[in-house]
Short mmCIF file of C-alpha atoms in Angstrom, two decimals:
data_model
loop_
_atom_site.label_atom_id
_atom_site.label_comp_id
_atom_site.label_asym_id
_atom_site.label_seq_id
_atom_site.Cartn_x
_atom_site.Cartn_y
_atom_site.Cartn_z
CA UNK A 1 0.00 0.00 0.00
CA UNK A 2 1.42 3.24 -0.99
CA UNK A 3 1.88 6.17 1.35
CA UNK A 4 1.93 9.72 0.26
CA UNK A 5 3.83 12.18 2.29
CA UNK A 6 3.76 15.84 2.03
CA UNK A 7 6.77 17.94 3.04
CA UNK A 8 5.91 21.12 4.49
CA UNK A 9 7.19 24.18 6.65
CA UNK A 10 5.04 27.06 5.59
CA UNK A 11 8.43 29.11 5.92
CA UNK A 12 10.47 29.47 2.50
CA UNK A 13 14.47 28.55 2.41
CA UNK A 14 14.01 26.04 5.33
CA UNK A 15 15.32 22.87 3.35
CA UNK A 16 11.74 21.22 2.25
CA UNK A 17 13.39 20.43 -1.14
CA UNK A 18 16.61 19.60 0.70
CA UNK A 19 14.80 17.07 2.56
CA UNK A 20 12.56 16.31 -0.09
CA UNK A 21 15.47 14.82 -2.33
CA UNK A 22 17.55 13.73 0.84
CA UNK A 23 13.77 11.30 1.86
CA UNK A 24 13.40 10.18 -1.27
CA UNK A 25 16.49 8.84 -2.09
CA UNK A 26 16.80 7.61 1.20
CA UNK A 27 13.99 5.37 0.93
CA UNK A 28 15.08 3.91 -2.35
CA UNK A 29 18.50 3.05 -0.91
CA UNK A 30 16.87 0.79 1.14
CA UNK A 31 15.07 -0.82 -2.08
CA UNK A 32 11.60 1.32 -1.87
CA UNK A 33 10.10 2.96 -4.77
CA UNK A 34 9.81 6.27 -4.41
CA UNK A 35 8.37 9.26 -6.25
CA UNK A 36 9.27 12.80 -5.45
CA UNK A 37 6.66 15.44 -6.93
CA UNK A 38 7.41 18.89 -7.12
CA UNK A 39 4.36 20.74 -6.54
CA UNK A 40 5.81 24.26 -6.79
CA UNK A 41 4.88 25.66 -9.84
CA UNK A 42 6.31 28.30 -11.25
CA UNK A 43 9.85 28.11 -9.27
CA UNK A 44 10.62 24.43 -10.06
CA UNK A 45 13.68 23.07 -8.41
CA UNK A 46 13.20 19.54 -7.16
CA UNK A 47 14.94 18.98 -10.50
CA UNK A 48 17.87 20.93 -9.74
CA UNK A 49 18.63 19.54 -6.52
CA UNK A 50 18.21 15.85 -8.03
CA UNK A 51 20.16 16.68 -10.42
CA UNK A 52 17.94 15.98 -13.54
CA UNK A 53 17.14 19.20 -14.60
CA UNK A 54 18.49 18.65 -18.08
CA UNK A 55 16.18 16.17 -18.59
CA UNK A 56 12.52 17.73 -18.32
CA UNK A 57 10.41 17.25 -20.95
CA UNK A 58 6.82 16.98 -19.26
CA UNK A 59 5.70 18.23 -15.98
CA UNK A 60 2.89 17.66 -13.29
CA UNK A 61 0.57 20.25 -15.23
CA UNK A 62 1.16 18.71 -18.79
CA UNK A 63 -0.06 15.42 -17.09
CA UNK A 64 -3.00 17.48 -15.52
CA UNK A 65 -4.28 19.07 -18.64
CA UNK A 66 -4.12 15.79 -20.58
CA UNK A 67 -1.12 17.37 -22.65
CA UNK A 68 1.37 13.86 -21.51
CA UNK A 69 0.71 10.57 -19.64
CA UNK A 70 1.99 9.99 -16.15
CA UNK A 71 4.90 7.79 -17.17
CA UNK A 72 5.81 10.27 -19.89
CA UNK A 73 6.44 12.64 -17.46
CA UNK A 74 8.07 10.80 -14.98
CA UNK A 75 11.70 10.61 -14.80
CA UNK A 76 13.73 7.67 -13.48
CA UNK A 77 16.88 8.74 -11.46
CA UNK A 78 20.58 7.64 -13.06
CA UNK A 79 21.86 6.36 -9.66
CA UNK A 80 18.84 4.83 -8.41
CA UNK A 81 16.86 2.89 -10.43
CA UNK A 82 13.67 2.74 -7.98
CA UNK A 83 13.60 6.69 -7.49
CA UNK A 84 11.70 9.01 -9.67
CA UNK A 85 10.80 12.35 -10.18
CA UNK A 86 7.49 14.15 -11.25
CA UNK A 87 8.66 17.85 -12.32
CA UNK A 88 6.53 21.19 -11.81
CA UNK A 89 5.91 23.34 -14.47
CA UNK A 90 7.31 26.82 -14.75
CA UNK A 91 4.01 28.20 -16.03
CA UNK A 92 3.16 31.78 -13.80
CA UNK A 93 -0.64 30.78 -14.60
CA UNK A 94 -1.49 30.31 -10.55
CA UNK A 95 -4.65 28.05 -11.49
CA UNK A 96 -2.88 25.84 -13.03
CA UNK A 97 -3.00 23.05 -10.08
CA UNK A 98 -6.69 21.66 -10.00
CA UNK A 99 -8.24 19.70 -7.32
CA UNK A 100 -9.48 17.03 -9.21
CA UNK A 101 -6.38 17.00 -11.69
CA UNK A 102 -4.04 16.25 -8.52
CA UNK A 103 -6.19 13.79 -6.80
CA UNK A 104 -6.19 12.20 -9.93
CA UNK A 105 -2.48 12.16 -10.31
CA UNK A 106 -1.98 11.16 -6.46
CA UNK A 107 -3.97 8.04 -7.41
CA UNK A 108 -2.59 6.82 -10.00
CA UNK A 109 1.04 7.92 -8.27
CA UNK A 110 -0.45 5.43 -5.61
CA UNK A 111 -0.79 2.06 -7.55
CA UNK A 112 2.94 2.25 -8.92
CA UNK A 113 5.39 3.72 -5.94
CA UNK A 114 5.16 2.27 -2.37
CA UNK A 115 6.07 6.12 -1.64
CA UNK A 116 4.92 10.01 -3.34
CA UNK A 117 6.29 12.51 -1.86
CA UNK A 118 4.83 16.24 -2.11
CA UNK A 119 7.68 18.65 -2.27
CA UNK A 120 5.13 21.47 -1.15
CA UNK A 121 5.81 25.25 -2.18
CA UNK A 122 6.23 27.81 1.16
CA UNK A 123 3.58 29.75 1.86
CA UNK A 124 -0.23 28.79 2.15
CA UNK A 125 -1.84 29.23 -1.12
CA UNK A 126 -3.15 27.05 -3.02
CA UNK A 127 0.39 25.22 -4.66
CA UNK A 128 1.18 24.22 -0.38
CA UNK A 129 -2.80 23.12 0.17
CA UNK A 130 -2.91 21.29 -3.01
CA UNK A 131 0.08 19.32 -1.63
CA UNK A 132 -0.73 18.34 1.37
CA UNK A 133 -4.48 18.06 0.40
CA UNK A 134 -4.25 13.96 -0.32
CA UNK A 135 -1.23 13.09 2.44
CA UNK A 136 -1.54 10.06 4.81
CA UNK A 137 1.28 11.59 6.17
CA UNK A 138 3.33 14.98 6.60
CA UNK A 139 6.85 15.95 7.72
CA UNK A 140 7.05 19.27 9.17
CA UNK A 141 10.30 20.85 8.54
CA UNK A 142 11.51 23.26 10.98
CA UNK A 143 14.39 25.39 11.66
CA UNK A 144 14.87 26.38 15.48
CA UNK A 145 14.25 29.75 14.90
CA UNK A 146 11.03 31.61 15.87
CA UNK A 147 9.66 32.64 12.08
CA UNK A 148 10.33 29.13 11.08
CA UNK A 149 8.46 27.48 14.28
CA UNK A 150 5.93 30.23 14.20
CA UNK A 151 5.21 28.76 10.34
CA UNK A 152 5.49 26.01 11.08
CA UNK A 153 2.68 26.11 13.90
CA UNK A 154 0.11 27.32 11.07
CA UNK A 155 1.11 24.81 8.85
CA UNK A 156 0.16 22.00 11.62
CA UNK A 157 -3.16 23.65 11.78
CA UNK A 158 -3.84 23.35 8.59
CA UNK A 159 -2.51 19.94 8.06
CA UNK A 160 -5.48 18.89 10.69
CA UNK A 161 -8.01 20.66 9.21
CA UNK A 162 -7.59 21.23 5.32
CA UNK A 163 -6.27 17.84 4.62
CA UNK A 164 -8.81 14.84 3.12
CA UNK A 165 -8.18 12.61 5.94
CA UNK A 166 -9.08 15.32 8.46
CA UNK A 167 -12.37 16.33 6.65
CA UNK A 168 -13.03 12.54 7.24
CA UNK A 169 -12.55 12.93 10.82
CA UNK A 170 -9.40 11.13 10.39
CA UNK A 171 -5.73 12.54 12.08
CA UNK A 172 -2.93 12.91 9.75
CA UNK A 173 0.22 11.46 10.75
CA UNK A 174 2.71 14.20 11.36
CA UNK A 175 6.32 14.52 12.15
CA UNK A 176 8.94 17.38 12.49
CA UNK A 177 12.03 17.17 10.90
CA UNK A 178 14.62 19.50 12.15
CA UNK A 179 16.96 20.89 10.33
CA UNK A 180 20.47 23.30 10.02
CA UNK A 181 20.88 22.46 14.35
CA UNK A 182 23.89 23.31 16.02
CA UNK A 183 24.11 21.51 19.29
CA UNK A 184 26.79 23.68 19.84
CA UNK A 185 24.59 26.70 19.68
CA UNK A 186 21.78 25.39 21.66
CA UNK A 187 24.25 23.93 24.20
CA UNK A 188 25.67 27.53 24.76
CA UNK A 189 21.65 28.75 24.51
CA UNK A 190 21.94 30.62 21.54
CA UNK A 191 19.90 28.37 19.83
CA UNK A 192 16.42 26.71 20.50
CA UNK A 193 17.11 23.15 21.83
CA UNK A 194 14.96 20.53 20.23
CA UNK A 195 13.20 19.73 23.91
CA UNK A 196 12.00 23.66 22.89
CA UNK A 197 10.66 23.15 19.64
CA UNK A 198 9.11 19.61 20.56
CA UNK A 199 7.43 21.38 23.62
CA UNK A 200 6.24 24.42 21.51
CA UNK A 201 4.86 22.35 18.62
CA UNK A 202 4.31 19.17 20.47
CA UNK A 203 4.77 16.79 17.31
CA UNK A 204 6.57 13.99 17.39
CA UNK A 205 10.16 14.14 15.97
CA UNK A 206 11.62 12.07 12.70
CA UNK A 207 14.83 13.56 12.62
CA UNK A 208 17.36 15.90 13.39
CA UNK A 209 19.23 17.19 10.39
CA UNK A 210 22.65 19.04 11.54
CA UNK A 211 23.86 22.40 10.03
CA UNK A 212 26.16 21.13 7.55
CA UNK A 213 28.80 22.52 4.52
CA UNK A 214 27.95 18.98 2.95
CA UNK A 215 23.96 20.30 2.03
CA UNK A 216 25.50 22.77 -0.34
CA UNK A 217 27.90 20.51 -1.44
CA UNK A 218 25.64 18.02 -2.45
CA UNK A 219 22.96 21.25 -4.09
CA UNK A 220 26.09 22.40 -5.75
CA UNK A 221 26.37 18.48 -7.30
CA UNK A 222 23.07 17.95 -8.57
CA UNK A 223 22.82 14.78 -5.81
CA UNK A 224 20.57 14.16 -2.80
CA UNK A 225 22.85 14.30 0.06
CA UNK A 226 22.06 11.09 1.46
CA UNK A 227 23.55 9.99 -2.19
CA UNK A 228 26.21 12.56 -2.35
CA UNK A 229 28.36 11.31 0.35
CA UNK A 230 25.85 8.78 2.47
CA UNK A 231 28.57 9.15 5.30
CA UNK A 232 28.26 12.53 6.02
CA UNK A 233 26.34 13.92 8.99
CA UNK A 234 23.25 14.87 7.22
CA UNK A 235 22.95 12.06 5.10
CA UNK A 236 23.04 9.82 7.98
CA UNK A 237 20.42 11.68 9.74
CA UNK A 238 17.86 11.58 6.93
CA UNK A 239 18.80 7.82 6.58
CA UNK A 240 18.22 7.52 10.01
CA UNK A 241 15.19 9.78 9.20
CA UNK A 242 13.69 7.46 6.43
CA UNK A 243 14.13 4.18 8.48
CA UNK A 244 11.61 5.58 11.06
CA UNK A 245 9.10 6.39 8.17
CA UNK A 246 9.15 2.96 7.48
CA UNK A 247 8.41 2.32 11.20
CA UNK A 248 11.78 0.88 12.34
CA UNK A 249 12.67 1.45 15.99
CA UNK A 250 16.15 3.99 15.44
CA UNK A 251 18.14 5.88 18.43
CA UNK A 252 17.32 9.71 18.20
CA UNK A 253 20.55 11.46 17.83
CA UNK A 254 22.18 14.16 16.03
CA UNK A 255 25.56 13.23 13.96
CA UNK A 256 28.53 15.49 13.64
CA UNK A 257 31.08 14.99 10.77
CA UNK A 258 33.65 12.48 11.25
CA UNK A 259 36.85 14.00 9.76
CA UNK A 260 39.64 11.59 8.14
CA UNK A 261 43.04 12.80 8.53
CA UNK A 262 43.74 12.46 4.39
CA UNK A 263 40.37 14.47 4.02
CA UNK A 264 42.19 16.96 6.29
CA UNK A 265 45.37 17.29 4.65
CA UNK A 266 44.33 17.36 1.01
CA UNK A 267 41.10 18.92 1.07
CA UNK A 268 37.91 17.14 0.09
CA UNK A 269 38.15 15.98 -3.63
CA UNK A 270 35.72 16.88 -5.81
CA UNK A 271 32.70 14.55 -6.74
CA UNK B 1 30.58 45.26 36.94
CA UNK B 2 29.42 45.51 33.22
CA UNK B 3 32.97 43.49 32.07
CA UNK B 4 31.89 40.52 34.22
CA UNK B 5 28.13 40.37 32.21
CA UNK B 6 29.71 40.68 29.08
CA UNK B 7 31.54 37.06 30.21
CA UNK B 8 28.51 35.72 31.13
CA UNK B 9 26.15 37.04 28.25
CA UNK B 10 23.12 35.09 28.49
CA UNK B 11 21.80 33.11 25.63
CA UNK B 12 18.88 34.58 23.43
CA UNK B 13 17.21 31.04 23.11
CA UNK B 14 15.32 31.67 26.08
CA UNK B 15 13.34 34.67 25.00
CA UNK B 16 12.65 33.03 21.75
CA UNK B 17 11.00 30.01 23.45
CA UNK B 18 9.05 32.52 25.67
CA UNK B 19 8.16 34.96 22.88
CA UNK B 20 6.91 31.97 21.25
CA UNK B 21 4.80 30.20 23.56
CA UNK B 22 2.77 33.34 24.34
CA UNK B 23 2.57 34.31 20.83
CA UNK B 24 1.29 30.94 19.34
CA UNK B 25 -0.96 30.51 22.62
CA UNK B 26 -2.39 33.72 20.96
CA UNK B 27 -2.45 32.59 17.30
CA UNK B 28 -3.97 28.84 18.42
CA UNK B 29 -6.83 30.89 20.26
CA UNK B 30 -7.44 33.05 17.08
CA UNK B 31 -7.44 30.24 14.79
CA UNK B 32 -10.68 29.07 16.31
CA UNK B 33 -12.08 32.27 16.30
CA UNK B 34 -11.27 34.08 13.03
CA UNK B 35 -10.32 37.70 13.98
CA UNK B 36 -11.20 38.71 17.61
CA UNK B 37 -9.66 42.07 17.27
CA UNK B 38 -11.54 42.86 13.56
CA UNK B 39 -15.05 41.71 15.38
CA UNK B 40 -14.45 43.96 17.78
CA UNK B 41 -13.23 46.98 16.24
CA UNK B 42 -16.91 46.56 13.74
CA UNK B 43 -18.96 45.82 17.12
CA UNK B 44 -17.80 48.78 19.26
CA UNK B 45 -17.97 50.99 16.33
CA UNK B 46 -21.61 50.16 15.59
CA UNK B 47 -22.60 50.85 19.41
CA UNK B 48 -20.86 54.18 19.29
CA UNK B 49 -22.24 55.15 15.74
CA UNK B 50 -26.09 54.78 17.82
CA UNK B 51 -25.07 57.84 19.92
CA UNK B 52 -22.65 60.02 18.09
CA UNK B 53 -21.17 60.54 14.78
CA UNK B 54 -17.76 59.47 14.80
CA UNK B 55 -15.47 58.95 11.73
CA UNK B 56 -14.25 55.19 11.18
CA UNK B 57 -10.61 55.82 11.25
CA UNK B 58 -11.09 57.72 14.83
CA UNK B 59 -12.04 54.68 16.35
CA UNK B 60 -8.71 52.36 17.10
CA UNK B 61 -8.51 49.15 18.53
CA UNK B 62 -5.36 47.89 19.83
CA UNK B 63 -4.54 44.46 21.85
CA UNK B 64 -1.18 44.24 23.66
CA UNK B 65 -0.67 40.52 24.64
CA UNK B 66 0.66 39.51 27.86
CA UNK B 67 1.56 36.09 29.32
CA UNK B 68 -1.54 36.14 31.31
CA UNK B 69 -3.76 39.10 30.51
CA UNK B 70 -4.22 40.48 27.44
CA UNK B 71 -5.14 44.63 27.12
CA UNK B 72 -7.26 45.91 24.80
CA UNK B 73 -7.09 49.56 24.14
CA UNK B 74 -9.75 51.29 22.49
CA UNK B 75 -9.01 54.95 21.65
CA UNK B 76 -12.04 57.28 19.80
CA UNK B 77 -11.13 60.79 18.69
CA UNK B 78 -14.69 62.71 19.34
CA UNK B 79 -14.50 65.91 18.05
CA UNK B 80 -16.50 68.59 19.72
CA UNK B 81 -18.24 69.29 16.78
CA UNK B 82 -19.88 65.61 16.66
CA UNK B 83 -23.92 65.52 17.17
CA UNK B 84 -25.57 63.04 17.92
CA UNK B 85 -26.05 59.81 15.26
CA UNK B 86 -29.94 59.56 15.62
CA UNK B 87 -31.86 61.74 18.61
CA UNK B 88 -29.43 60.52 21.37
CA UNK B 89 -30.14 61.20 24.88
CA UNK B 90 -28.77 64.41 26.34
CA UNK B 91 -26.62 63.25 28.79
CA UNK B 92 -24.67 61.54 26.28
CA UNK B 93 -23.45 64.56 24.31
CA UNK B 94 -22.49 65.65 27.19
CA UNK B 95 -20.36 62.95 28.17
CA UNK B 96 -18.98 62.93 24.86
CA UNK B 97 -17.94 67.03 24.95
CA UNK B 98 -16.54 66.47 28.04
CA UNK B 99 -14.12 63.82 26.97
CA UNK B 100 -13.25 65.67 24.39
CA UNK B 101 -10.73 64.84 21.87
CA UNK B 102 -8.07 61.96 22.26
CA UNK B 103 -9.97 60.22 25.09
CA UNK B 104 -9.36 56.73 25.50
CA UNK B 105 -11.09 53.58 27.08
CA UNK B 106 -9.11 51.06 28.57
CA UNK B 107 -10.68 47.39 28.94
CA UNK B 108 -8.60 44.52 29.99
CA UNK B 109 -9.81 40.85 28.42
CA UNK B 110 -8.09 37.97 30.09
CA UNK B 111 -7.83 35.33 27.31
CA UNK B 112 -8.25 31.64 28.80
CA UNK B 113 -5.09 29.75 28.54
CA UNK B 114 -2.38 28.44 30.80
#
């Protein structure tokens, strides 16, 4: 049964897209199929970050209107062979996302992928309720700082009352993904801890992404981070991240960068 | 003495957990009911327009929230040339002269929460 997850902040520049790409390919390293779905029309960049930007030919709006089919539109990842990516258009038309057009899309996303994942645009018009509007489930992604857990707090509210499962009385399965923490920071209490942000937002936690050079790195690449350099802090959280979507049982904790001594001397070589 | 705080500067963190908590408490409250301070502002506006003739933007409505009490302000400019909306009791326009310009009512609403 396939599970479709929205990722959501309400807050721009947080790392939704980041986390989006870091999820997905997460999940299909451990042998899931996974689609990522860019639902932020008009300022695309899923397909930057994955790295397959060159290779766009139809987005979610072309398979909307009718203009391409699903799989026509789809693009299968070069490094993993069960990830894929559904593009957003760069049209400015606002309308452009339908109700009925994504529902339909989500469903038929459903049969084929064990996972769809809704890279949802900031903000709260209609691009971020259209992507969260058929989630089973939602990761909240959260910087500790207040504008982002402010956003974030709105964005919760909506998630349990715009969503189809809660207009069916159902709850919505949500968890906050932190991200760009310095434990040094928040040690020193310059920083919100996460016991702060859990207590403010009361949501349950996936993950704990640490501020990081190797995000950029990986941005700068074309390559989810968790695919980039799967060793690195961050990509070990959001693999730690992904096994507790899939319901495994994994030790909370926040990993710092493990620095070789050749890394050291020579500098990190290039991808 | 000031050397020794600037050792022992305390984090900001803090503050931002305590300027949030009272701030979302606020937000969470609103979100059930859609603009308190809007409802207000049209409501006490409507009972003064039934005794005097007061413009709309001399009639402000301010909330300042606190941890535990909230204040609203509300501040009507009545000029002394303002008569009576419809025929007002006497008393009234009295009342109203006598206040004059820039007078201000002060009403505290506690808002339910922890």
């Amino acid at each position: 049964m396939a599970r479709v997850l929205v990722v959501t902040s309400g807050k721009g520049g947080v790392g939704k897209t980041t986390s989006t790409a870091a999820l997905g390919a997460a999940l299909a390293q451990t042998g899931q199929s996974v689609a990522v779905v860019d639902f932020d029309v008009g300022l695309r960049n899923l397909d930057l970050i994955m790295g397959a930007e060159r290779r766009v030919v139809f987005d979610l709006v072309n398979v909307i209107q009718g203009v391409a089919k699903l799989p026509q539109a789809l693009i299968r990842d070069k490094r993993l062979e069960t990830l894929w990516l559904l593009p957003a258009s760069q049209t400015r038309d606002k309308d452009a996302l339908t109700e009925q057009g994504v529902a339909a899309v989500i469903n038929e996303l459903r049969g084929k992928f064990d996972w769809v994942i809704c890279d949802s645009p900031a903000g709260i018009e209609r691009g971020a309720t259209l992507a969260m509007r058929f989630a089973d489930c939602a990761v909240i992604v959260t910087n500790p700082e207040v504008s982002s857990v402010r956003d974030s707090d709105r964005i919760i509210g909506l998630l349990d009352a715009k969503t189809e499962m809660a207009e069916k009385g159902q709850r919505i399965e949500k968890h906050l993904l932190i991200t760009r923490y310095d434990p040094q920071r928040a040690q020193r209490g310059e920083m919100l801890n996460i016991e702060d942000v859990l207590e403010i937002l009361s949501t349950p936690l996936l993950g704990i992404i640490p501020e990081s050079q190797e995000v950029l790195r990986a941005s700068n690449l074309g390559s989810p981070v968790t695919l980039c350099n799967a060793t690195s802090a961050p990509a070990r959280a959001y693999l730690d991240a992904a096994r507790r979507l899939k319901g495994e049982t994994v030790p909370m904790c926040i990993p710092t960068e493990q620095h070789r001594l050749l890394s050291r001397l020579f500098g990190r070589r290039a991808a | 003495m000031k050397i020794l705080s600037l050792f022992r500067r305390r984090g900001s963190a803090p503050q931002a957990r305590e300027r949030l908590q009272i701030l979302l408490s606020h937000e969470r409250a609103a979100g059930r009911q859609p603009d308190l301070l809007a409802i207000l502002q049209e409501e006490i506006l409507a009972t003064i327009a039934r005794q005097i003739t007061v413009e709309r933007e001399n009639v402000r409505v301010r909330i300042d929230r606190g941890a535990m009490v909230s204040t609203l302000e509300i501040d009507v400019d009545i000029p002394h040339t303002a008569g009576p909306a419809a025929p007002a009791l006497a008393s009234n326009r009295t009342h109203a002269a006598a206040i004059g310009r820039g007078a201000a009512a002060m009403a505290s609403v506690s808002r339910g929460f922890g």
